[in-house]
Short mmCIF file of C-alpha atoms and ligand atoms in Angstrom, two decimals:
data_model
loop_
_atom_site.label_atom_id
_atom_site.label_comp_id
_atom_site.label_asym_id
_atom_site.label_seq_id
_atom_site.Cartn_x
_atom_site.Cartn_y
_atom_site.Cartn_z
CA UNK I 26 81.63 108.84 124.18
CA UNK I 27 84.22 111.50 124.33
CA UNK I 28 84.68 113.71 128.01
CA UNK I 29 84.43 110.76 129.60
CA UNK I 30 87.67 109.58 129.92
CA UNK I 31 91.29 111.57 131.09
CA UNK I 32 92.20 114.45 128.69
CA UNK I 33 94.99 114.07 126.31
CA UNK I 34 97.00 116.80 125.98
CA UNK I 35 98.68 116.86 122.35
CA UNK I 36 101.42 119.07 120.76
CA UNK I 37 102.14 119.84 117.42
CA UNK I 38 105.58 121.30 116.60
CA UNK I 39 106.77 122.75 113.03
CA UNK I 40 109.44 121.80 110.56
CA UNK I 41 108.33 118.58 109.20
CA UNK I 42 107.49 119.05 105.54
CA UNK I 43 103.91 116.65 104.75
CA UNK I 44 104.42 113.77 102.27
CA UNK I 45 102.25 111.30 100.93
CA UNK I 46 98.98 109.70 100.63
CA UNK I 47 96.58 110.29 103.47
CA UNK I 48 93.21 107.73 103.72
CA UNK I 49 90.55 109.31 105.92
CA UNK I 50 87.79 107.63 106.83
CA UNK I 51 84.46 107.34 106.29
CA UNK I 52 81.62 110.10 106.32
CA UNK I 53 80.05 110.73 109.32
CA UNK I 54 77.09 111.79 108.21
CA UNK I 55 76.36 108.86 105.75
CA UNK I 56 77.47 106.91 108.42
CA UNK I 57 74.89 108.06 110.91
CA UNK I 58 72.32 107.85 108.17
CA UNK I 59 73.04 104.21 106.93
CA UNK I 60 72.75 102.62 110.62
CA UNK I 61 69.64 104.50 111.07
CA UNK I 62 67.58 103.88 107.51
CA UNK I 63 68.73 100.46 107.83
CA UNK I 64 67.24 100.31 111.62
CA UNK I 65 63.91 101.37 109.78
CA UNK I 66 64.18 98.97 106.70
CA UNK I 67 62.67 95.50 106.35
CA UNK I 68 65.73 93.25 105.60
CA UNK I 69 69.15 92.98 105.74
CA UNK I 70 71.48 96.44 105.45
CA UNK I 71 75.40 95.73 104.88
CA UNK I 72 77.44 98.43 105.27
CA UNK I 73 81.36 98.79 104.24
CA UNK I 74 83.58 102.01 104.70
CA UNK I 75 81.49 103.53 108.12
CA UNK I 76 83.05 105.94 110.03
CA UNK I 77 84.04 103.28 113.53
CA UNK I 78 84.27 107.33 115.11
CA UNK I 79 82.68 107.64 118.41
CA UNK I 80 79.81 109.54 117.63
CA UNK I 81 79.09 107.10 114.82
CA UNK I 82 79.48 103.97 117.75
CA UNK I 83 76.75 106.11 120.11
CA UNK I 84 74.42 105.56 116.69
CA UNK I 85 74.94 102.00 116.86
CA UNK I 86 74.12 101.54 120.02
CA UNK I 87 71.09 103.22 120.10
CA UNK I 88 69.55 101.82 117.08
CA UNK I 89 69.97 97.98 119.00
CA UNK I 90 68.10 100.30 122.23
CA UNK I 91 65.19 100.40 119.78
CA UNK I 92 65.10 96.91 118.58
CA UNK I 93 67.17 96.63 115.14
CA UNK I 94 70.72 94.30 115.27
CA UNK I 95 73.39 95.71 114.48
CA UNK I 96 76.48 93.97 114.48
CA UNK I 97 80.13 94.47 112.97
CA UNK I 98 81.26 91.71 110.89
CA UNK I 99 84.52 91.21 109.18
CA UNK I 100 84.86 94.80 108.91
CA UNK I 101 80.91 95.34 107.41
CA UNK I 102 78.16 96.64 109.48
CA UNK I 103 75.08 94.30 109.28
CA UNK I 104 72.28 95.78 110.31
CA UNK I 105 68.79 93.70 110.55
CA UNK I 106 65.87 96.40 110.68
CA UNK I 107 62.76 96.68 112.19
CA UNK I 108 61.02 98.35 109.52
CA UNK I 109 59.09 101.91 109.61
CA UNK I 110 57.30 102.13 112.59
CA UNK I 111 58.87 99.12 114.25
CA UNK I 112 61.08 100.77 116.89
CA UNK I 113 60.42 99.18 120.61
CA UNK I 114 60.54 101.42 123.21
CA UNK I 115 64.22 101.76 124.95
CA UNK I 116 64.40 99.94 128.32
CA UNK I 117 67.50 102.88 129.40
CA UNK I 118 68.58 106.27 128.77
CA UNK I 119 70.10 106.77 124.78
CA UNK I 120 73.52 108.54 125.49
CA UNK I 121 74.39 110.49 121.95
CA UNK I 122 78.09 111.02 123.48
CA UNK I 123 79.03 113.68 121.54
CA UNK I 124 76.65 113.48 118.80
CA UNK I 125 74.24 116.35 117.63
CA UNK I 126 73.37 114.21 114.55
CA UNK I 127 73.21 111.00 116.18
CA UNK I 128 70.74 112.79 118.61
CA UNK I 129 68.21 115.11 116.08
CA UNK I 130 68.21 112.45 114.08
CA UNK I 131 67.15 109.70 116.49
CA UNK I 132 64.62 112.16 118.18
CA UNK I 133 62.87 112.46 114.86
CA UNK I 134 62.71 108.90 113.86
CA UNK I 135 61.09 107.70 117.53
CA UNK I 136 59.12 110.62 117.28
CA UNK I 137 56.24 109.02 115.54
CA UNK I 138 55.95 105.46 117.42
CA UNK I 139 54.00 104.94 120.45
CA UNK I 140 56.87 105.13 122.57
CA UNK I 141 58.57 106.97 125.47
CA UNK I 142 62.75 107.57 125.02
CA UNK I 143 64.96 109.88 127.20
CA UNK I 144 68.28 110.86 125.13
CA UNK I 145 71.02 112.26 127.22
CA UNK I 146 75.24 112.71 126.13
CA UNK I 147 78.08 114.85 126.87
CA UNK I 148 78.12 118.25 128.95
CA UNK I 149 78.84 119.53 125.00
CA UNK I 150 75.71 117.84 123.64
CA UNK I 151 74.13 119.31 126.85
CA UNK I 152 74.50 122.42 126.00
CA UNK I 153 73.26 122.11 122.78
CA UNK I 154 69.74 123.24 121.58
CA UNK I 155 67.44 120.80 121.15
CA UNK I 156 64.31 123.09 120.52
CA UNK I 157 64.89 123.48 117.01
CA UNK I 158 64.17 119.70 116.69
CA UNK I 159 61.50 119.38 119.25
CA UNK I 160 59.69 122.33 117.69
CA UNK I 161 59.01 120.80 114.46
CA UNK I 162 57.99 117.10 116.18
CA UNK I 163 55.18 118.46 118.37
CA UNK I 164 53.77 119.34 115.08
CA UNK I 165 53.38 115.90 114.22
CA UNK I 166 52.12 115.64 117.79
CA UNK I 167 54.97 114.00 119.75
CA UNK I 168 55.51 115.98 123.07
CA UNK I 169 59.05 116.40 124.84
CA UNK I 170 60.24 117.27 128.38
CA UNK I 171 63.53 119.02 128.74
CA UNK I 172 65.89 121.24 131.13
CA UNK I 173 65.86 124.98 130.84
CA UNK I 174 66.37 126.30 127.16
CA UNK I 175 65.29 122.71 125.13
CA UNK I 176 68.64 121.17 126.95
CA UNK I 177 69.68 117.61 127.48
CA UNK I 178 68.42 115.41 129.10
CA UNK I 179 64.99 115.29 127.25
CA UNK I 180 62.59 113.06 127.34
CA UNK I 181 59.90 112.89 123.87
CA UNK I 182 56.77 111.17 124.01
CA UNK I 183 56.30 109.95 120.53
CA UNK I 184 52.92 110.64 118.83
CA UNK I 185 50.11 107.79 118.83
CA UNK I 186 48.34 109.06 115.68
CA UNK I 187 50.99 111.54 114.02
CA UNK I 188 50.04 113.79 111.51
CA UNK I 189 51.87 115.16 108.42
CA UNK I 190 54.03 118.26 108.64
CA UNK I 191 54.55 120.66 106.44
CA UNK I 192 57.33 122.99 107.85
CA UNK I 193 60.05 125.98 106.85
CA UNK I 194 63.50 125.38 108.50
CA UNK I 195 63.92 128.79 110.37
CA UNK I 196 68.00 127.70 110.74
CA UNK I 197 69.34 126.26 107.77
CA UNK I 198 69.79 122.72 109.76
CA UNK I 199 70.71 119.27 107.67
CA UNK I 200 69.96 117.78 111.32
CA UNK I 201 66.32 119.67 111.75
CA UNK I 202 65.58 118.80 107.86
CA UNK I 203 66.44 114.88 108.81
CA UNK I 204 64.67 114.95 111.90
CA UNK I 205 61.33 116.13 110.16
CA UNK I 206 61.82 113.17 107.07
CA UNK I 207 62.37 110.91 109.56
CA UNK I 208 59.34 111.53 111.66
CA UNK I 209 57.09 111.87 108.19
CA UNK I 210 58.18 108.49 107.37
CA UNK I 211 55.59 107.21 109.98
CA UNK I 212 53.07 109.47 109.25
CA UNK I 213 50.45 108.70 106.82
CA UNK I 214 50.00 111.40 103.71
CA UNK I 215 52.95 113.67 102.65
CA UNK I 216 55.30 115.99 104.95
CA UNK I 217 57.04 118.91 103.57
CA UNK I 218 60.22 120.34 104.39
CA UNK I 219 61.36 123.62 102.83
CA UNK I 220 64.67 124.72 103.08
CA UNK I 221 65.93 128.55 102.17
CA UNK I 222 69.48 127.39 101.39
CA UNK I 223 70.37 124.51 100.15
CA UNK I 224 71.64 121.93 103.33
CA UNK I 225 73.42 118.38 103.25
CA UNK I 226 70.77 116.38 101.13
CA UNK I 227 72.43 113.02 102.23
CA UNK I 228 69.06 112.08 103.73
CA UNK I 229 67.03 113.00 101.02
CA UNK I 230 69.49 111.05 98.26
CA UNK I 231 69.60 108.08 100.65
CA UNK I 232 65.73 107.67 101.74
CA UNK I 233 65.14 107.44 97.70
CA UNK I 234 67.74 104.93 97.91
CA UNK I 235 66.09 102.72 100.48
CA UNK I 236 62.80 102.95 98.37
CA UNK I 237 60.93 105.96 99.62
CA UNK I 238 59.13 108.48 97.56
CA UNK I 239 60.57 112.15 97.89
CA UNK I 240 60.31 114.80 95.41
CA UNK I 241 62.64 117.78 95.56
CA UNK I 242 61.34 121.20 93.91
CA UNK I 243 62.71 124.37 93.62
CA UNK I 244 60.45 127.09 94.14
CA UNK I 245 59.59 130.51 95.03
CA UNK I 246 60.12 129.73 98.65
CA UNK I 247 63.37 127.48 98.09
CA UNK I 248 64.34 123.77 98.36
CA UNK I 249 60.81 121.89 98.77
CA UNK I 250 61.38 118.09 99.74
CA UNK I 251 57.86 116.34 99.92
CA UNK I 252 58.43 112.90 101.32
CA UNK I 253 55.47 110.24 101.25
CA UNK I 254 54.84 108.58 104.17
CA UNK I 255 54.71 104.97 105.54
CA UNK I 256 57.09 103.38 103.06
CA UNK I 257 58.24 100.24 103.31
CA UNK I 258 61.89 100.90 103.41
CA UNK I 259 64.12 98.06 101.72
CA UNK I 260 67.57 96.71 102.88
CA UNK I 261 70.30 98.07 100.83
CA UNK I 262 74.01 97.55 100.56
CA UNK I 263 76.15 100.77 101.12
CA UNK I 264 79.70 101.94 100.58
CA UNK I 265 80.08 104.85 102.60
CA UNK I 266 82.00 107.79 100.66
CA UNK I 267 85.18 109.14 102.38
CA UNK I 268 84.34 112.22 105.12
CA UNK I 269 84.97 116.03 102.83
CA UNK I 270 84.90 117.34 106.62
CA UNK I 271 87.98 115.12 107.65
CA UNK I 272 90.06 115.02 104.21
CA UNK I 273 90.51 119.27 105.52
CA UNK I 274 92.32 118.49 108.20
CA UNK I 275 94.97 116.76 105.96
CA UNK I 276 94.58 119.22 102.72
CA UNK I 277 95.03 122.35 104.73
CA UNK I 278 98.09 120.79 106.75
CA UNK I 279 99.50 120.17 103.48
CA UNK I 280 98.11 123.62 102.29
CA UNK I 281 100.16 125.26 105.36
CA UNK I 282 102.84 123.06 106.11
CA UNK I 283 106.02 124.08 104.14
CA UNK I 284 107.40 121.67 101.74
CA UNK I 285 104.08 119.66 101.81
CA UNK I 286 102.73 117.71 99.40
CA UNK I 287 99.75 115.80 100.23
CA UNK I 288 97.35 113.19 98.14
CA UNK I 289 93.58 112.36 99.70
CA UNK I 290 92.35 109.68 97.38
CA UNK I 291 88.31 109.69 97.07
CA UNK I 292 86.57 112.60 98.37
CA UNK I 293 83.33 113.13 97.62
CA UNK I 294 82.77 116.73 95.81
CA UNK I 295 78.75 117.04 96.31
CA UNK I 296 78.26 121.02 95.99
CA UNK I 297 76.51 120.41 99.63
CA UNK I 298 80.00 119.23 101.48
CA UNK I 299 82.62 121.25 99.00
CA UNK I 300 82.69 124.74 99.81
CA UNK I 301 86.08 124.75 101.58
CA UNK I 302 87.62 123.64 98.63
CA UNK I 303 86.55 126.02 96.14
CA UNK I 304 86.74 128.78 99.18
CA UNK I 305 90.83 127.03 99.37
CA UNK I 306 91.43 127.36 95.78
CA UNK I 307 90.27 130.96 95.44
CA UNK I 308 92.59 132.19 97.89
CA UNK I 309 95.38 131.00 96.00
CA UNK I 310 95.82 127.49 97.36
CA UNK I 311 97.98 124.50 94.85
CA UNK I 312 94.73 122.32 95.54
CA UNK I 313 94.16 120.26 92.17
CA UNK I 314 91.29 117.31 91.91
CA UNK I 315 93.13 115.18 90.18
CA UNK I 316 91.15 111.92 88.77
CA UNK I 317 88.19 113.70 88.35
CA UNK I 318 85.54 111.32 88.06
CA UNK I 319 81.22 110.26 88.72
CA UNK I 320 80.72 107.79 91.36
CA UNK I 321 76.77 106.97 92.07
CA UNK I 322 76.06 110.12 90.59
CA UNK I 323 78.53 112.30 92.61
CA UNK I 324 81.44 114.05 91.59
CA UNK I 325 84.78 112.16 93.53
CA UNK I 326 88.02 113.31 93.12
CA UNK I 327 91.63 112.74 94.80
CA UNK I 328 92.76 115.59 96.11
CA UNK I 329 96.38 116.99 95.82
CA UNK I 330 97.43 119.88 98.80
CA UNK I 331 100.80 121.25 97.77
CA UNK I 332 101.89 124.04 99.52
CA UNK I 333 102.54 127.20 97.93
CA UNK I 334 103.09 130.42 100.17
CA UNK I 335 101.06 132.90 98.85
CA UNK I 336 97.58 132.35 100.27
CA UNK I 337 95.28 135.76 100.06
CA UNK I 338 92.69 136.82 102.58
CA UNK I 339 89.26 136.99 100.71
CA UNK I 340 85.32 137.48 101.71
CA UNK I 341 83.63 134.13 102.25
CA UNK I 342 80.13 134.24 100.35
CA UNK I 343 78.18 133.95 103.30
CA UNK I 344 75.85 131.57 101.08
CA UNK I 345 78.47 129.44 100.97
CA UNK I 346 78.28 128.13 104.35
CA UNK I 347 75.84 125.79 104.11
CA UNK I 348 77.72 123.99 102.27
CA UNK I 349 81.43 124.50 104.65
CA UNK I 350 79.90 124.80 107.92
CA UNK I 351 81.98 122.20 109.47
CA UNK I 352 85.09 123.44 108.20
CA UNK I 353 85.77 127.32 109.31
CA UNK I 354 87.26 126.47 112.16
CA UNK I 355 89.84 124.78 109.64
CA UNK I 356 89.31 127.57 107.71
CA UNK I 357 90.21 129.77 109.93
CA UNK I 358 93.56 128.42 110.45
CA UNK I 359 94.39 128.81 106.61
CA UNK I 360 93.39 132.38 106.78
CA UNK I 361 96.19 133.12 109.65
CA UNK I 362 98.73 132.32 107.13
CA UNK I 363 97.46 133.95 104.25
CA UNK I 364 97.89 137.83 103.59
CA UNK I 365 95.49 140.09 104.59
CA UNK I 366 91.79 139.40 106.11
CA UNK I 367 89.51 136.64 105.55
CA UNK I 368 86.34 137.82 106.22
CA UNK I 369 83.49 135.22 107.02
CA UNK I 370 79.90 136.26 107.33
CA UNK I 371 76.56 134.42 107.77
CA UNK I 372 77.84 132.06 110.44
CA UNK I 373 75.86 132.50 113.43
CA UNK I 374 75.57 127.86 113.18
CA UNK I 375 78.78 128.10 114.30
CA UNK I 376 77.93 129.28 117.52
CA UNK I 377 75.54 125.94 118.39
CA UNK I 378 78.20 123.52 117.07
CA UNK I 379 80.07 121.23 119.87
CA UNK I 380 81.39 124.28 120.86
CA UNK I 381 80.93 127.74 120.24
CA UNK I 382 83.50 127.47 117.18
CA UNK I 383 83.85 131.04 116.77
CA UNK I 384 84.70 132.02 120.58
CA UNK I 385 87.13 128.73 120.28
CA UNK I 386 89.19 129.03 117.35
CA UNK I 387 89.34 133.28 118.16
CA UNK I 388 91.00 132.69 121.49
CA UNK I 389 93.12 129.87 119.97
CA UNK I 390 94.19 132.04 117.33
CA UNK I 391 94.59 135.27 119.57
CA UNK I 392 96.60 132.98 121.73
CA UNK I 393 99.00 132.33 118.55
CA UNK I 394 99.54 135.93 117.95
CA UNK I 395 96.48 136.03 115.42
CA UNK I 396 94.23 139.13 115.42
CA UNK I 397 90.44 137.75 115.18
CA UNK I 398 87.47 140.20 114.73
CA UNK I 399 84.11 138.51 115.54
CA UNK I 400 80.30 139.80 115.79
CA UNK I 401 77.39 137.74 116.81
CA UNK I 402 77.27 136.26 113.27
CA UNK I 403 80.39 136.86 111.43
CA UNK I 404 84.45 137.21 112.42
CA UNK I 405 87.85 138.35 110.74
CA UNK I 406 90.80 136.72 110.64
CA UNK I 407 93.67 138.56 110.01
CA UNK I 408 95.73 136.87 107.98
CA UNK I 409 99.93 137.05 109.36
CA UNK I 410 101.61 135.43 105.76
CA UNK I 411 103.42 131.86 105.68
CA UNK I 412 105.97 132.72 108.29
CA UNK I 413 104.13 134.70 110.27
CA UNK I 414 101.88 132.47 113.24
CA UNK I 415 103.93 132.58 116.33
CA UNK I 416 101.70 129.35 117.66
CA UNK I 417 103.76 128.50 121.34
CA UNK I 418 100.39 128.25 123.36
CA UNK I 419 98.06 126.12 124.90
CA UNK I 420 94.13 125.75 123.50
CA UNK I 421 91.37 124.62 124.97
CA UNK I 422 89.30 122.43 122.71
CA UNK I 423 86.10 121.99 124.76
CA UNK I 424 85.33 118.83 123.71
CA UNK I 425 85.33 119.62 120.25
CA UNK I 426 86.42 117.36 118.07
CA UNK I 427 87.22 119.92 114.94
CA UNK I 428 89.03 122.77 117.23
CA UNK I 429 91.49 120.18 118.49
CA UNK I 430 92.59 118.96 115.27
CA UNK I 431 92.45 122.63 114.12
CA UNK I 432 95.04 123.52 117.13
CA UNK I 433 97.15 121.15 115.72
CA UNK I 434 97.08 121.98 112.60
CA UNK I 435 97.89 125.51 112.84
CA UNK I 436 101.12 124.03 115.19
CA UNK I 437 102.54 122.08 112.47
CA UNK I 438 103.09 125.20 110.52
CA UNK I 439 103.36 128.01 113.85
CA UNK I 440 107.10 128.89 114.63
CA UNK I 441 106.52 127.90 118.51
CA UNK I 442 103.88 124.50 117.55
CA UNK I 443 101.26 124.57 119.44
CA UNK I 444 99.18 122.09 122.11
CA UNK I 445 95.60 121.61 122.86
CA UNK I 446 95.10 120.77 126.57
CA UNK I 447 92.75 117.74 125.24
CA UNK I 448 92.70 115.83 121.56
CA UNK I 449 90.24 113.32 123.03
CA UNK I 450 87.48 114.04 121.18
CA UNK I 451 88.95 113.97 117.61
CA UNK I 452 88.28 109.89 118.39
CA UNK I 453 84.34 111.14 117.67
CA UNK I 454 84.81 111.63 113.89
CA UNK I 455 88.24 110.95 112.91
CA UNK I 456 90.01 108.07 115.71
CA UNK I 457 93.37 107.79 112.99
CA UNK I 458 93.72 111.09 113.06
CA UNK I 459 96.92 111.29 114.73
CA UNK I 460 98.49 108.42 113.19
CA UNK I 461 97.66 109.30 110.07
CA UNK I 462 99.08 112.86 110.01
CA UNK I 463 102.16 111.48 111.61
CA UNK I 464 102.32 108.89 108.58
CA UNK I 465 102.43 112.21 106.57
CA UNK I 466 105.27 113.12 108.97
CA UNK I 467 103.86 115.91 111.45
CA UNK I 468 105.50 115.84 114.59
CA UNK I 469 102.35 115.49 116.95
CA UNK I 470 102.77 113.95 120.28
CA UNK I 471 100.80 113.51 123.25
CA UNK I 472 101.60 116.19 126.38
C1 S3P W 517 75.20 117.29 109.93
C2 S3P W 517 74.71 118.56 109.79
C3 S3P W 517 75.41 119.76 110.24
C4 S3P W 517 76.86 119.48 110.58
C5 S3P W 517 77.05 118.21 111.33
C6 S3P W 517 76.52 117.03 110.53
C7 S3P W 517 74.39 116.16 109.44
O1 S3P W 517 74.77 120.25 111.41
O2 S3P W 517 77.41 120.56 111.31
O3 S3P W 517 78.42 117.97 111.60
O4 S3P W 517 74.93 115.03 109.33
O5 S3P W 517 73.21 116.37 109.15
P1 S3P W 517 73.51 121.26 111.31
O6 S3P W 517 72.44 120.55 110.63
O7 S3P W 517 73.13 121.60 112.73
O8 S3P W 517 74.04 122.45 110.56
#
C-alpha cells in the first residue's frame, strides 16, 4: 500500500543519452483481472508474468479475505478458486491501497453473495468516487453505506436474491463496466452493459476465456456486452501481456531524451490500450513497431523510441481517450518539448484518477517553465521545442503513481532536472521503475 510509508524524494537530472532494451512488467489490469476470475473459478489458475506492483499485491490479498488461495510459487501465481458465488464473507476491513481497480472490481464481484464487506485504502483511493460503482450494484439489489459523496470507507451489503442488470455506463469506465460483469456473473438470466465508447475489454476477452458466455454487439446505442449468468468459471493458465501504460514511461524518455535510443520488447497493441502510440507517432515521434506480430489474437510488437527533435503540437481526438487515458499525464510531458500546442479535449476521467491528473501535471509543468491551459474537461500544453523545458523544480506527486514517474521523466530531458517530493507510489504499478530507467542510463536518484 503506497502513503503509508516515508516519502521518497527522487531527482532526475539531464544529459544522459537512453540506450538499450527496457523489460517492463506485467499489465496491471490483466493482472488484477487474472487473480480475481481465478478467485471465482472452480480449479486451479496459474499465472506467469503478473504485475508483483502494489496495487496488484492489495488484489491478492483480498481475494484470500474472501476465501480463494492464492499463493506465489516459483515465480507463478497459483490461485485455487472458490467458484461463482463462493466468496465467504471477510472477517476484516479489505484495504485496496492505492487501487481504484482492485476496489470497483472487488465491490462488484461480492456484490451478489450473501455477504457483508467494508473496503477501505489510501487517503487517494479515499477521495475517489465510488458512486459510479455502487449505483449500478443496488440495481442488482446489493445496498452500500459510505462517507459523504460515495467516499471510502464503504461498506456493501451484497444482494440475497440479485437480479439481472441491464445498464448504460454514464462515464466511459473499464472499472464500472467490470464491476457490473462481475456482479451479473451471480445473477441468474443475462445482464447488459452498454458502453458509448469503446473501454478496456480485458474483462470481457478474459471472462470468455474462463468459460463464460458474453456476446458483444455493436448497435445503435454502442458497445452492447450481454453476459450470461451463473457460469461455472474454469481454471485457466495465463501469461500476462507486458503493461502499454508502463512501456510510456520508457518510450517517451527515449522519445525526449537526446541521443536516446530505446527497445521495449512485447507490448501489447490492442486498439483499447494504444492510443498514445499512434497519438506519439503523429506528432512526429521515431517510434517504429518493429516485429510486428499476433499473439492470442492481439497485435504485439517491440517498440523502438529514438529520439528525433522535431515533435509537433497537435489536437488529441478526444475519442481517443478511451483508449490513452492513463497516459496524458505522460503525454503531457512529450507535448512540452514539441513545437507549438497540444491540445487535449474530452478528458474530464482525468480528474477522478489517483489524483486530479490535470491540476497535477499543470502545476508540475508550470513549475518547469511550461504554459498549461486547462478547462473543466480539456487543457493545453504549450509545447517549448527540444531545448526548451527549464525543469529545476520540485513536484508534488500526490500519491500518484503516473505523475511521479512523469516528473521524472520530463527531468531527464529539462535543462535544470527535476524532483518529485515523493516516487513512492510508482512501487503500485511499476516497483523496477527506477532501476530500470537507470539501466537505460538516466541519472535518477533518490533526494
Ligand atoms: C482500468 C481502467 C481505467 C484505468 C485504470 C485501469 C481497468 O480506469 O484508468 O488504470 O483496469 O479497468 P477507469 O475505468 O476509471 O477509466
Amino acid at each position: 500500500m503506497s502513503g503509508h510509508g516515508q516519502p521518497i524524494p527522487m531527482t532526475a537530472r539531464p544529459g544522459h543519452p537512453l540506450n538499450g532494451v527496457a523489460n517492463v512488467p506485467g499489465d496491471k489490469s490483466i493482472s488484477h483481472r487474472s487473480l480475481i476470475l481465478g478467485a471465482l473459478s472452480v480449479g486451479e489458475t496459474r499465472v506467469t508474468g503478473l504485475l508483483e506492483g502494489e496495487d496488484v499485491l492489495d488484489t491478492a490479498k483480498a481475494m484470500r479475505a474472501f476465501g480463494a488461495q492464492v499463493e506465489r510459487q516459483n515465480g507463478t501465481w497459483v490461485v485455487h478458486g472458490v467458484g461463482v458465488g463462493g466468496f465467504a464473507e471477510p472477517s476484516d476491513v479489505i484495504d485496496c491501497g492505492n487501487s481504484g481497480t482492485g476496489v470497483r472490481l472487488i465491490m462488484g464481484c461480492m456484490a451478489t453473495s450473501p455477504i457483508t464487506a467494508t473496503f477501505t485504502g489510501d487517503a487517494s483511493l479515499r477521495g475517489r468516487p465510488m458512486g459510479r460503482v455502487t449505483d449500478p450494484l443496488s440495481l442488482f439489489g446489493a445496498q452500500s453505506f459510505g462517507r459523504q459523496g460515495g467516499r471510502l470507507p464503504m461498506t456493501v451489503v451484497g444482494a440475497r436474491e440479485p437480479v439481472p442488470v441491464r445498464y448504460a455506463l454514464p462515464v466511459p469506465s473499464a472499472q464500472v463496466k467490470s464491476a457490473i460483469l462481475l456482479a451479473g456473473l451471480n445473477a441468474p438470466g443475462e445482464t447488459v452493459v452498454i458502453e458509448k465508447e469503446a473501454t478496456r475489454d480485458h474483462t470481457e476477452r478474459m471472462l470468455a476465456g474462463f468459460g463464460a458466455e458474453v456476446r458483444v454487439e455493436d448497435g445503435a446505442e454502442g458497445r452492447v456486452i450481454t453476459l450470461v449468468g451463473q457460469p461455472e468459471l474454469r481454471a485457466q493458465t495465463i501469461t500476462v501481456p507486458r503493461d502499454p501504460s508502463s512501456a510510456a514511461f520508457p518510450v517517451c524518455a527515449g522519445i525526449v531524451v537526446p541521443g536516446s535510443d530505446v527497445l521495449v520488447p512485447n507490448i501489447g497493441l490492442n486498439p483499447t490500450r494504444a492510443g498514445l502510440f499512434t497519438t506519439l507517432r503523429e506528432m512526429g515521434a521515431d517510434l517504429s513497431y518493429e516485429n510486428l506480430r499476433d499473439e492470442g489474437g492481439e497485435p504485439v510488437a517491440d517498440l523502438r523510441a529514438r529520439f528525433g527533435g522535431n515533435l509537433k503540437g497537435l489536437e488529441v481526438p478526444p475519442e481517443r481517450a478511451a483508449s490513452m487515458i492513463d497516459e496524458y499525464p505522460i503525454l503531457s510531458v512529450v507535448a512540452a518539448f514539441a513545437e507549438g500546442p497540444t491540445v487535449m479535449r474530452g478528458v474530464k476521467e482525468l480528474r477522478v484518477k489517483e489524483s486530479d491528473r490535470i491540476d497535477a501535471m499543470a502545476k508540475l509543468l508550470r513549475a518547469a517553465g511550461v504554459e498549461v491551459e486547462e478547462g473543466p474537461d480539456w487543457w493545453i500544453v504549450h509545447g517549448r521545442g527540444a531545448d526548451g523545458v527549464g525543469g529545476g523544480a520540485v513536484a508534488e506527486s500526490r500519491l500518484d503513481h503516473r505523475i511521479a514517474m512523469s516528473g521524472l521523466i520530463l527531468g531527464m530531458a529539462a535543462r535544470k532536472g527535476m524532483s518529485v517530493d515523493d516516487g513512492s507510489p510508482i512501487a503500485t504499478s511499476f516497483p523496477i521503475f527506477e532501476a530500470l530507467m537507470r539501466d537505460l542510463g538516466a541519472d535518477l536518484s533518490r533526494g
